[in-house]
Coordinates of C-alpha atoms in Angstrom, one line a residue:
Chain A
M1 CA 47.7 89.2 123.3
A2 CA 46.3 92.5 124.5
A3 CA 46.6 91.5 128.1
T4 CA 50.4 91.3 127.9
P5 CA 51.6 94.4 126.2
P6 CA 55.2 94.1 125.0
A7 CA 57.8 95.8 127.2
A8 CA 58.3 99.4 126.5
G9 CA 60.6 100.1 123.6
L10 CA 60.6 96.5 122.5
P11 CA 60.5 96.6 118.7
P12 CA 58.0 94.4 117.0
R13 CA 60.5 92.0 115.5
R14 CA 61.7 91.0 118.9
R15 CA 58.2 90.5 120.1
A16 CA 57.5 88.3 117.1
L17 CA 60.5 86.2 117.7
R18 CA 59.8 85.5 121.3
P19 CA 59.8 83.3 123.4
G20 CA 63.3 82.3 124.5
G21 CA 65.0 85.3 125.9
L22 CA 66.6 83.2 128.6
V23 CA 67.8 80.6 126.1
A24 CA 69.3 83.5 124.0
H25 CA 71.2 84.8 127.0
A26 CA 72.4 81.3 128.0
V27 CA 73.7 80.5 124.6
L28 CA 75.4 83.9 124.1
A29 CA 76.9 83.8 127.6
L30 CA 78.3 80.3 126.8
A31 CA 79.7 81.4 123.5
A32 CA 81.2 84.5 125.0
F33 CA 82.8 82.4 127.7
L34 CA 84.2 79.9 125.2
S35 CA 85.5 82.7 123.0
V36 CA 87.5 84.3 125.8
A37 CA 88.4 81.3 128.1
P38 CA 91.4 80.0 126.0
L39 CA 92.9 83.5 126.1
A40 CA 92.3 83.8 129.8
W41 CA 93.9 80.4 130.3
I42 CA 97.0 81.5 128.4
F43 CA 97.1 84.7 130.5
L44 CA 96.9 82.6 133.7
S45 CA 99.7 80.3 132.3
A46 CA 101.8 83.4 131.8
L47 CA 101.6 84.2 135.5
K48 CA 102.5 80.7 136.7
S49 CA 105.8 79.1 137.5
R50 CA 107.0 76.4 135.1
T51 CA 105.9 73.5 137.2
E52 CA 102.5 75.1 138.1
A53 CA 101.8 75.8 134.4
V54 CA 102.0 72.1 133.5
A55 CA 100.5 70.7 136.8
S56 CA 97.7 68.2 136.5
P57 CA 95.1 68.9 137.8
P58 CA 95.5 72.6 137.1
V59 CA 96.7 74.9 139.8
W60 CA 94.2 77.7 140.5
V61 CA 95.9 79.3 143.5
F62 CA 99.4 80.6 142.9
T63 CA 101.7 83.6 143.3
P64 CA 101.6 85.6 140.1
Q65 CA 105.1 85.6 138.4
W66 CA 105.0 88.9 136.7
G67 CA 108.7 88.3 135.9
N68 CA 107.6 86.0 133.1
F69 CA 106.6 89.0 131.0
A70 CA 110.0 90.6 131.5
E71 CA 111.7 87.3 130.7
A72 CA 109.6 86.9 127.5
W73 CA 110.4 90.4 126.5
S74 CA 114.2 89.8 126.8
S75 CA 114.2 86.2 125.4
N76 CA 114.9 85.3 121.8
G77 CA 115.1 89.0 120.8
F78 CA 111.4 89.4 121.5
G79 CA 111.6 93.1 122.3
Y80 CA 113.5 93.8 119.2
S81 CA 111.1 91.8 117.0
F82 CA 108.2 93.8 118.6
A83 CA 109.9 97.0 117.4
V84 CA 110.6 95.6 114.0
T85 CA 107.0 94.4 113.6
T86 CA 105.8 97.9 114.6
A87 CA 108.1 99.5 112.1
V88 CA 107.1 97.1 109.3
S89 CA 103.4 97.5 110.0
L90 CA 103.6 101.3 110.1
L91 CA 105.7 101.5 106.9
S92 CA 103.4 99.1 105.1
V93 CA 100.2 100.9 106.1
A94 CA 101.6 104.3 105.2
M95 CA 102.4 102.9 101.7
S96 CA 98.9 101.3 101.4
I97 CA 97.0 104.5 102.4
V98 CA 99.1 106.9 100.3
I99 CA 98.7 104.7 97.2
A100 CA 95.1 103.7 97.9
V101 CA 93.5 107.1 98.4
P102 CA 94.1 108.5 94.9
A103 CA 93.3 105.1 93.3
S104 CA 90.1 104.8 95.3
Y105 CA 89.2 108.4 94.3
A106 CA 89.6 107.5 90.6
M107 CA 87.6 104.3 91.0
A108 CA 84.8 106.0 92.9
R109 CA 84.5 109.1 90.7
Y110 CA 85.3 108.1 87.2
R111 CA 83.0 105.7 85.4
R112 CA 85.2 103.9 83.0
R113 CA 85.2 100.3 81.8
W114 CA 88.9 99.9 82.0
L115 CA 88.9 101.3 85.6
E116 CA 86.3 98.7 86.6
A117 CA 88.5 96.0 85.0
V118 CA 91.6 97.3 86.9
F119 CA 89.6 97.3 90.1
V120 CA 88.5 93.7 89.7
A121 CA 92.0 92.6 88.8
I122 CA 93.4 94.2 91.9
L123 CA 90.8 92.6 94.1
A124 CA 91.5 89.2 92.5
A125 CA 94.9 89.2 94.1
R126 CA 93.3 89.0 97.5
I127 CA 91.6 85.7 97.0
L128 CA 94.7 83.9 95.7
P129 CA 96.8 81.7 98.1
E130 CA 99.8 83.4 99.7
I131 CA 102.1 80.5 98.6
L132 CA 101.5 81.5 94.9
F133 CA 103.2 84.9 95.7
V134 CA 105.8 84.0 98.3
T135 CA 107.5 81.2 96.3
P136 CA 108.6 83.4 93.5
L137 CA 109.0 86.4 95.8
Y138 CA 111.6 84.4 97.8
V139 CA 113.7 84.2 94.7
L140 CA 113.0 87.7 93.4
F141 CA 113.6 89.4 96.8
Q142 CA 117.0 87.7 97.1
F143 CA 117.8 88.9 93.6
Y144 CA 116.8 92.5 94.3
G145 CA 118.2 92.7 97.8
L146 CA 114.8 92.8 99.5
F147 CA 114.9 89.5 101.2
D148 CA 114.9 89.6 105.0
T149 CA 114.5 93.4 105.0
P150 CA 111.7 95.5 106.6
L151 CA 111.1 97.3 103.2
G152 CA 110.7 94.0 101.4
L153 CA 108.2 92.7 103.9
A154 CA 106.3 96.0 103.9
L155 CA 106.1 95.7 100.1
A156 CA 105.0 92.1 100.2
F157 CA 102.1 93.0 102.4
Q158 CA 100.8 95.4 99.8
I159 CA 99.7 92.4 97.7
F160 CA 96.9 91.8 100.3
N161 CA 96.5 95.1 102.0
L162 CA 96.4 97.4 99.0
P163 CA 93.4 95.7 97.4
Y164 CA 91.6 95.8 100.7
C165 CA 92.3 99.5 101.3
I166 CA 91.3 100.5 97.7
W167 CA 88.1 98.5 98.0
L168 CA 87.2 99.9 101.4
L169 CA 88.1 103.6 100.6
R170 CA 86.3 103.4 97.3
Q171 CA 83.1 102.8 99.2
F172 CA 83.8 105.6 101.6
I173 CA 84.5 108.1 98.8
A174 CA 81.5 107.0 96.8
E175 CA 79.4 108.2 99.8
V176 CA 80.9 111.7 99.7
P177 CA 78.6 114.0 97.7
R178 CA 80.1 115.0 94.4
E179 CA 78.9 118.6 95.1
L180 CA 81.9 118.9 97.4
D181 CA 84.3 118.1 94.6
E182 CA 82.5 120.5 92.3
A183 CA 82.5 123.3 94.7
A184 CA 86.2 122.9 95.2
A185 CA 86.8 122.8 91.5
L186 CA 84.8 126.0 91.1
D187 CA 87.3 127.6 93.5
G188 CA 90.0 126.5 91.2
A189 CA 91.2 123.4 93.0
G190 CA 92.9 120.8 90.9
T191 CA 92.3 117.1 91.3
A192 CA 95.3 116.7 93.7
T193 CA 94.0 119.5 95.9
I194 CA 90.5 118.1 95.9
I195 CA 91.8 114.7 97.0
V196 CA 94.1 116.0 99.7
R197 CA 92.1 119.0 101.0
V198 CA 88.5 118.0 100.4
I199 CA 88.1 114.2 100.2
T200 CA 90.8 113.1 102.7
P201 CA 89.4 115.0 105.7
V202 CA 85.9 113.7 105.0
I203 CA 87.0 110.0 104.8
V204 CA 89.2 110.0 107.9
P205 CA 87.0 107.2 109.5
G206 CA 87.5 105.1 106.4
I207 CA 91.3 105.7 106.4
M208 CA 91.3 104.8 110.1
T209 CA 89.4 101.6 109.4
A210 CA 91.7 100.7 106.5
A211 CA 94.8 101.5 108.5
I212 CA 93.8 99.6 111.6
L213 CA 92.9 96.4 109.7
S214 CA 96.0 96.6 107.6
I215 CA 98.2 97.0 110.7
I216 CA 96.4 94.0 112.3
S217 CA 97.0 91.9 109.1
V218 CA 100.8 92.7 109.2
W219 CA 100.8 91.9 112.9
T220 CA 99.0 88.6 112.6
N221 CA 100.3 87.0 109.4
L222 CA 102.7 84.1 109.8
L223 CA 103.4 82.8 106.2
L224 CA 105.0 86.0 104.8
P225 CA 107.6 86.5 107.6
L226 CA 108.2 82.8 107.6
T227 CA 109.2 82.8 104.0
L228 CA 110.5 86.3 103.3
T229 CA 112.7 86.8 106.3
Y230 CA 115.6 84.9 107.9
N231 CA 117.2 86.5 110.9
Q232 CA 117.8 90.2 110.1
T233 CA 114.1 91.2 110.2
P234 CA 112.6 89.2 113.1
M235 CA 108.8 89.6 113.1
I236 CA 106.8 88.8 116.1
A237 CA 105.1 85.8 114.5
T238 CA 108.3 84.0 113.7
T239 CA 109.8 85.0 117.0
I240 CA 107.0 83.3 118.9
A241 CA 107.3 80.3 116.6
N242 CA 111.0 80.1 117.8
F243 CA 109.9 80.1 121.4
Q244 CA 108.1 76.8 120.7
G245 CA 111.0 75.2 119.1
Y246 CA 113.3 75.6 122.0
G247 CA 114.7 72.5 123.6
S248 CA 113.9 73.7 127.2
F249 CA 110.2 74.4 126.6
N250 CA 109.0 77.2 128.9
L251 CA 105.3 77.4 128.8
P252 CA 104.8 80.4 131.1
V253 CA 107.3 82.5 129.1
L254 CA 105.8 81.4 125.8
S255 CA 102.4 82.4 127.1
A256 CA 103.7 85.7 128.3
A257 CA 105.2 86.4 124.8
A258 CA 101.9 85.4 123.2
I259 CA 100.0 87.8 125.5
I260 CA 102.4 90.7 124.8
S261 CA 102.1 90.2 121.1
L262 CA 98.4 90.7 121.4
V263 CA 98.7 94.1 123.0
P264 CA 98.3 96.2 119.8
Q265 CA 95.2 94.3 118.8
L266 CA 93.9 94.6 122.3
L267 CA 94.4 98.4 122.3
F268 CA 92.7 98.7 118.9
F269 CA 89.9 96.5 120.1
L270 CA 89.3 98.5 123.3
F271 CA 89.6 102.0 121.8
A272 CA 88.6 101.5 118.1
Q273 CA 86.3 98.6 118.0
R274 CA 83.9 100.6 115.9
F275 CA 86.4 100.8 113.1
I276 CA 87.3 97.1 113.3
V277 CA 83.6 96.1 113.0
Q278 CA 83.1 98.5 110.1
G279 CA 86.2 97.1 108.4
L280 CA 85.1 93.6 108.7
T281 CA 81.5 94.2 107.5
A282 CA 81.8 97.0 105.0
G283 CA 82.3 94.6 102.0
A284 CA 79.3 92.5 102.9
V285 CA 77.0 95.5 103.3
K286 CA 77.9 97.4 100.2
S287 CA 78.9 95.0 97.5
Chain B
M1 CA 93.3 131.8 94.6
R2 CA 93.9 130.4 91.1
R3 CA 91.0 130.9 88.7
A4 CA 89.4 127.8 87.3
A5 CA 90.5 127.4 83.8
A6 CA 87.4 125.5 82.9
T7 CA 83.9 125.1 84.4
P8 CA 83.7 122.4 87.1
A9 CA 81.6 120.3 84.8
A10 CA 84.4 120.3 82.2
A11 CA 86.9 119.6 84.9
L12 CA 85.0 116.6 86.1
A13 CA 83.5 115.4 82.9
G14 CA 85.6 116.7 80.1
P15 CA 88.0 114.8 77.8
R16 CA 90.8 115.3 80.3
R17 CA 89.1 112.9 82.7
L18 CA 90.7 109.7 81.4
P19 CA 94.3 110.7 81.8
V20 CA 93.7 112.1 85.2
A21 CA 92.1 108.8 86.3
A22 CA 95.1 106.9 84.8
V23 CA 97.5 109.1 86.8
L24 CA 95.6 108.5 90.0
V25 CA 95.6 104.7 89.7
A26 CA 99.1 104.5 88.3
P27 CA 100.9 104.0 91.6
A28 CA 98.5 101.3 92.7
V29 CA 98.7 99.5 89.4
A30 CA 102.5 99.8 89.4
M31 CA 102.6 98.3 92.9
M32 CA 100.4 95.4 92.0
V33 CA 102.2 94.7 88.7
L34 CA 105.6 94.7 90.4
L35 CA 104.6 92.8 93.6
A36 CA 101.8 90.5 92.4
L37 CA 101.6 90.2 88.6
Y38 CA 105.3 90.0 87.9
P39 CA 106.1 87.4 90.7
V40 CA 103.1 85.3 89.7
A41 CA 104.1 85.4 86.0
F42 CA 107.7 84.5 87.1
G43 CA 106.3 81.7 89.3
V44 CA 104.1 80.3 86.6
W45 CA 107.0 80.4 84.1
A46 CA 109.2 78.7 86.8
G47 CA 106.7 75.9 86.8
F48 CA 107.7 75.0 83.3
H49 CA 111.2 74.4 84.4
Q50 CA 113.2 71.7 86.1
W51 CA 114.6 73.9 88.9
N52 CA 115.5 72.0 92.1
W53 CA 117.8 73.9 94.3
S54 CA 118.6 70.9 96.5
L55 CA 120.0 69.3 93.4
G56 CA 122.3 72.3 92.8
Q57 CA 120.1 73.8 90.1
A58 CA 119.7 77.2 91.8
E59 CA 121.8 78.9 89.1
S60 CA 120.4 77.2 86.1
W61 CA 117.0 75.9 85.2
S62 CA 116.0 73.8 82.2
F63 CA 112.7 74.1 80.3
I64 CA 110.7 70.9 80.5
G65 CA 107.3 72.1 79.2
L66 CA 104.3 70.8 81.1
K67 CA 106.1 68.0 82.9
N68 CA 105.8 69.6 86.3
F69 CA 102.1 70.3 85.9
V70 CA 101.4 66.8 84.7
A71 CA 103.3 65.4 87.7
V72 CA 101.4 67.7 90.1
V73 CA 98.0 66.6 89.0
R74 CA 99.1 63.0 89.4
D75 CA 101.0 63.6 92.6
K76 CA 99.2 61.5 95.3
K77 CA 100.5 63.7 98.1
F78 CA 99.3 66.8 96.3
L79 CA 95.8 65.3 95.8
H80 CA 95.8 64.1 99.4
S81 CA 96.6 67.6 100.5
I82 CA 93.7 68.9 98.4
G83 CA 91.4 66.3 100.1
V84 CA 92.6 67.4 103.5
T85 CA 92.1 71.0 102.7
L86 CA 88.6 70.4 101.4
H87 CA 87.7 68.3 104.4
F88 CA 88.9 71.0 106.7
T89 CA 87.1 73.7 104.7
V90 CA 83.8 72.0 104.6
L91 CA 83.8 71.2 108.3
A92 CA 85.1 74.6 109.4
V93 CA 82.8 76.6 107.2
L94 CA 79.6 74.6 108.0
L95 CA 80.4 74.8 111.7
E96 CA 81.1 78.6 111.5
L97 CA 78.1 79.3 109.4
G98 CA 75.8 77.3 111.7
L99 CA 77.2 78.8 114.9
G100 CA 77.4 82.3 113.3
L101 CA 73.8 82.2 112.3
L102 CA 72.6 81.1 115.7
L103 CA 74.7 83.7 117.5
A104 CA 73.8 86.5 115.2
L105 CA 70.1 85.8 115.5
Y106 CA 70.3 85.7 119.3
L107 CA 72.4 88.9 119.4
W108 CA 69.9 90.6 117.1
R109 CA 67.0 89.5 119.3
I110 CA 68.2 90.4 122.8
R111 CA 68.1 93.9 124.2
V112 CA 70.5 93.9 127.1
G113 CA 74.1 92.9 126.9
A114 CA 74.3 92.4 123.2
A115 CA 77.4 94.7 122.9
I116 CA 79.3 92.8 125.6
Y117 CA 78.5 89.4 124.1
R118 CA 79.4 90.6 120.7
S119 CA 82.7 92.0 121.8
A120 CA 83.6 88.7 123.5
I121 CA 82.5 86.6 120.5
I122 CA 84.5 88.6 118.0
F123 CA 87.6 89.1 120.1
P124 CA 89.3 85.9 118.8
L125 CA 89.4 87.6 115.4
M126 CA 92.2 89.7 116.8
V127 CA 94.4 86.7 117.7
S128 CA 97.3 86.2 115.3
D129 CA 98.0 83.1 113.3
I130 CA 100.8 82.0 115.6
V131 CA 99.1 82.8 118.9
A132 CA 95.9 80.9 117.7
A133 CA 98.2 78.0 117.1
V134 CA 100.0 78.3 120.4
I135 CA 96.6 78.5 122.2
A136 CA 95.3 75.4 120.4
S137 CA 98.5 73.5 121.2
V138 CA 98.3 74.3 124.9
M139 CA 94.5 73.7 125.2
L140 CA 94.6 70.4 123.3
E141 CA 97.7 69.0 124.9
P142 CA 96.7 65.4 125.6
T143 CA 98.2 64.9 129.0
L144 CA 98.8 68.4 130.4
G145 CA 96.2 70.5 128.6
P146 CA 93.2 72.0 130.5
I147 CA 90.6 70.4 128.2
N148 CA 91.8 66.8 129.0
A149 CA 92.4 67.7 132.6
L150 CA 88.7 68.8 132.8
L151 CA 87.5 65.6 131.0
G152 CA 89.7 63.4 133.2
G153 CA 88.3 65.2 136.3
L154 CA 84.8 64.3 135.2
G155 CA 85.8 60.7 134.6
L156 CA 85.4 61.0 130.9
P157 CA 87.8 59.6 128.2
R158 CA 90.7 61.9 127.3
P159 CA 91.2 61.7 123.5
N160 CA 94.5 62.5 121.9
W161 CA 93.0 65.4 120.0
I162 CA 95.9 66.2 117.7
G163 CA 97.6 62.8 117.7
D164 CA 94.7 60.8 116.4
P165 CA 94.6 60.9 112.5
D166 CA 90.8 60.4 112.4
L167 CA 90.1 63.2 114.9
V168 CA 92.7 65.8 114.0
V169 CA 91.0 67.5 111.0
P170 CA 87.6 68.0 112.8
V171 CA 89.6 69.2 115.8
L172 CA 91.4 71.8 113.7
A173 CA 88.0 72.8 112.2
V174 CA 86.7 73.4 115.7
V175 CA 89.8 75.5 116.5
D176 CA 89.1 77.5 113.4
A177 CA 85.5 78.0 114.4
W178 CA 86.7 79.3 117.8
W179 CA 88.9 81.7 115.9
Q180 CA 86.9 82.9 113.0
T181 CA 83.1 82.5 113.7
G182 CA 83.1 86.2 114.8
S183 CA 83.5 87.4 111.2
I184 CA 80.4 85.5 110.1
V185 CA 78.5 86.9 113.2
L186 CA 79.4 90.5 112.2
I187 CA 78.4 90.0 108.5
L188 CA 75.1 88.5 109.4
L189 CA 74.4 91.1 112.1
A190 CA 74.9 93.7 109.4
G191 CA 72.4 91.9 107.3
L192 CA 69.9 91.5 110.1
S193 CA 70.1 95.2 111.1
G194 CA 69.2 96.1 107.5
I195 CA 65.8 94.3 107.6
P196 CA 63.1 97.0 107.6
E197 CA 61.1 97.0 110.9
D198 CA 57.8 97.3 109.0
R199 CA 58.5 94.1 107.0
I200 CA 58.8 92.2 110.3
E201 CA 55.8 94.0 111.7
M202 CA 53.6 93.2 108.7
A203 CA 54.6 89.5 108.9
S204 CA 53.9 89.4 112.6
I205 CA 50.4 90.9 112.0
D206 CA 49.9 88.2 109.4
G207 CA 50.6 85.7 112.2
A208 CA 54.2 84.8 111.5
R209 CA 56.0 83.6 114.7
G210 CA 59.3 82.0 115.6
W211 CA 60.2 79.5 113.0
S212 CA 57.9 80.7 110.2
M213 CA 59.2 84.3 110.8
L214 CA 62.7 82.9 110.5
R215 CA 62.0 80.7 107.5
Y216 CA 60.0 83.1 105.4
I217 CA 61.0 86.5 106.4
V218 CA 64.4 86.7 108.1
L219 CA 66.4 84.1 106.3
P220 CA 65.4 85.2 102.8
A221 CA 66.2 88.8 103.7
I222 CA 69.8 87.9 104.8
L223 CA 70.5 85.3 102.2
P224 CA 72.9 87.6 100.3
F225 CA 74.8 88.2 103.5
I226 CA 74.9 84.4 104.2
L227 CA 76.4 83.9 100.8
V228 CA 79.0 86.7 101.3
A229 CA 80.0 85.2 104.6
L230 CA 80.2 81.8 103.0
V231 CA 82.5 83.1 100.2
F232 CA 84.8 85.0 102.5
R233 CA 85.2 82.1 105.0
S234 CA 85.5 79.4 102.3
I235 CA 88.3 81.2 100.5
D236 CA 90.1 81.9 103.8
A237 CA 89.7 78.3 105.0
L238 CA 91.0 76.9 101.7
R239 CA 94.2 78.9 102.3
V240 CA 94.7 77.3 105.8
F241 CA 98.3 77.2 106.7
S242 CA 99.3 78.3 110.2
L243 CA 97.1 75.9 112.2
A244 CA 98.6 73.0 110.3
W245 CA 102.2 74.3 110.3
A246 CA 102.3 75.3 114.0
V247 CA 99.9 72.9 115.7
T248 CA 100.4 69.6 114.0
K249 CA 103.3 70.1 111.5
G250 CA 101.0 68.4 109.0
G251 CA 100.8 65.3 111.2
P252 CA 100.2 62.8 112.5
G253 CA 101.6 61.2 109.4
R254 CA 100.1 63.4 106.6
A255 CA 96.7 63.7 108.3
T256 CA 96.8 67.5 108.3
E257 CA 99.1 68.2 105.4
V258 CA 96.9 70.9 103.8
T259 CA 97.8 72.2 100.4
Q260 CA 99.5 75.5 101.4
L261 CA 101.7 73.5 103.8
Y262 CA 102.5 70.8 101.3
V263 CA 103.5 73.4 98.6
Y264 CA 105.5 75.4 101.2
E265 CA 107.5 72.3 102.2
L266 CA 108.0 71.4 98.5
G267 CA 109.6 74.8 98.0
V268 CA 110.9 77.5 100.3
G269 CA 110.0 75.7 103.5
R270 CA 112.1 72.5 103.0
F271 CA 112.9 70.8 99.8
F272 CA 113.6 73.9 97.5
N273 CA 112.2 72.1 94.5
M274 CA 111.3 75.5 93.1
G275 CA 110.0 74.5 89.7
Y276 CA 107.8 71.8 91.0
A277 CA 106.5 73.9 94.0
S278 CA 105.7 76.7 91.6
A279 CA 103.7 74.4 89.4
A280 CA 101.8 73.1 92.4
A281 CA 101.1 76.6 93.7
T282 CA 99.8 77.5 90.2
V283 CA 97.4 74.5 90.1
F284 CA 96.2 75.3 93.6
A285 CA 95.6 79.0 92.8
L286 CA 93.6 77.8 89.7
L287 CA 91.5 75.6 92.0
I288 CA 90.7 78.5 94.3
T289 CA 89.9 80.8 91.4
L290 CA 87.5 78.1 90.2
V291 CA 85.8 77.9 93.6
A292 CA 85.5 81.7 93.8
G293 CA 84.1 81.7 90.3
V294 CA 81.4 79.2 91.2
Y295 CA 80.5 81.4 94.2
V296 CA 80.3 84.6 92.1
M297 CA 78.0 82.8 89.7
A298 CA 75.8 81.7 92.6
M299 CA 75.7 85.2 94.0
R300 CA 74.7 86.7 90.6
R301 CA 71.9 84.2 90.3
T302 CA 70.5 85.0 93.8
R303 CA 70.7 88.7 93.1
Q304 CA 68.7 88.3 89.9
D305 CA 66.0 86.3 91.6

């Protein structure tokens, strides 16, 4: 034991769990490769010609057809649906945050049984199957003129995003010391001022996390646009589904469309991965 | 600056607290009542009616009591869809939990490269429903897809992954594992990083190594996190829709007709039998609530231990 001191800085737990560092790296490298390989394949397919994309055995040397991306952008109204999806996700996330911040503040600061009950009831919506909501919403949205509109879709996403935002922001606000509220109240600030001027600036990371994950959820969901839109509010998910259904199936252009549709998530992932990780783990850590 | 009318303690703890809290949560409650509670109540009520749009009943429904609900629980196709959904969920969640635990433990252990491996492993979480389905369709294509091209090149058999009714549910579970294992990895990593160093050190002084360290120290410490991951993934997997809708269209035959797909087709997706679809959606939601309830009880119990 004493003859082989652990490498400098190696914490005891890692020492205790040795041996097998090489195995760990091998397994992780394989998992990382398998996670990314299908996406890389789609990216390669997006750069091939139509015959190359379906060649068997696969073609590895080819002239990249960057034009496929331009073609995807201009086919099936893809560019327009990209803009619509952006608008719906921004509208939806703005609603979620503006409504969730005061609600989360109340739930973090006031200890009331009925508030706890409201909190649990709101969270319960998140576990229920989408079909339970979209079947009646299909009828109600047509009745109220919300069917196939950006506003209707942005509202429908509140069913899932609002509970998530409230739940997440409540945890962030609970960590803000009450002394801040009290000091502001001493200076004569009312509750609204405290929330807007004191709490909101402190929980910006939480708001970022909630916003990013809500945008991603609008961007990635298929069932809501599939049921609550027809052709006036083309969302990216249904537009890509239409690419598949075309008689003359064009794999490179479909692949290019799929890759373009991932750009927002890719940007968030590259520049705000910290928030994504926090958003996906916060619930597990704190509740 | 306006003078405080009351002391801060009064402002924060006085009798005016309750109405203020009510005002703050009012928009959220209004939103959820209008968009979730009201539609669900309407849907449940619709389930008590004969209301089949494809029979020209869009404008008028007739009350038929529990007939739809009785028919749903006896509907062979509905029960089959529940079976398919459970089959998929059990396979997917077990696979994801096993893989997720393995990868999280390895990520926790290594020093170099963990951030890069982690990024790659969680990246599929960013992939949308429809793109995950497109990727699965392309990769698994029996004659032209890269997986079978590789197998063929190695002289191995080339199964018809999504055309074989016995194979297709496990295959979709593997696709789901590719897509979603990252979320379990993240939750378990959060748990692992919360284990106090000195507890590990004490155990290692006591001679705990490898398996015994894992069995007696690490796993018990992260058990609550394993349960949370299990709950999140199970409830998500039970709601599977897009893989079945976009990769297999429920087929071959009805082999991948999961419940959300079946109910979708009953109603707004295809047959517009709105009363019956509403009843089926209600029954399915009750089942999910039941599963969630069982999990919550299990978690309470482990927390008390």
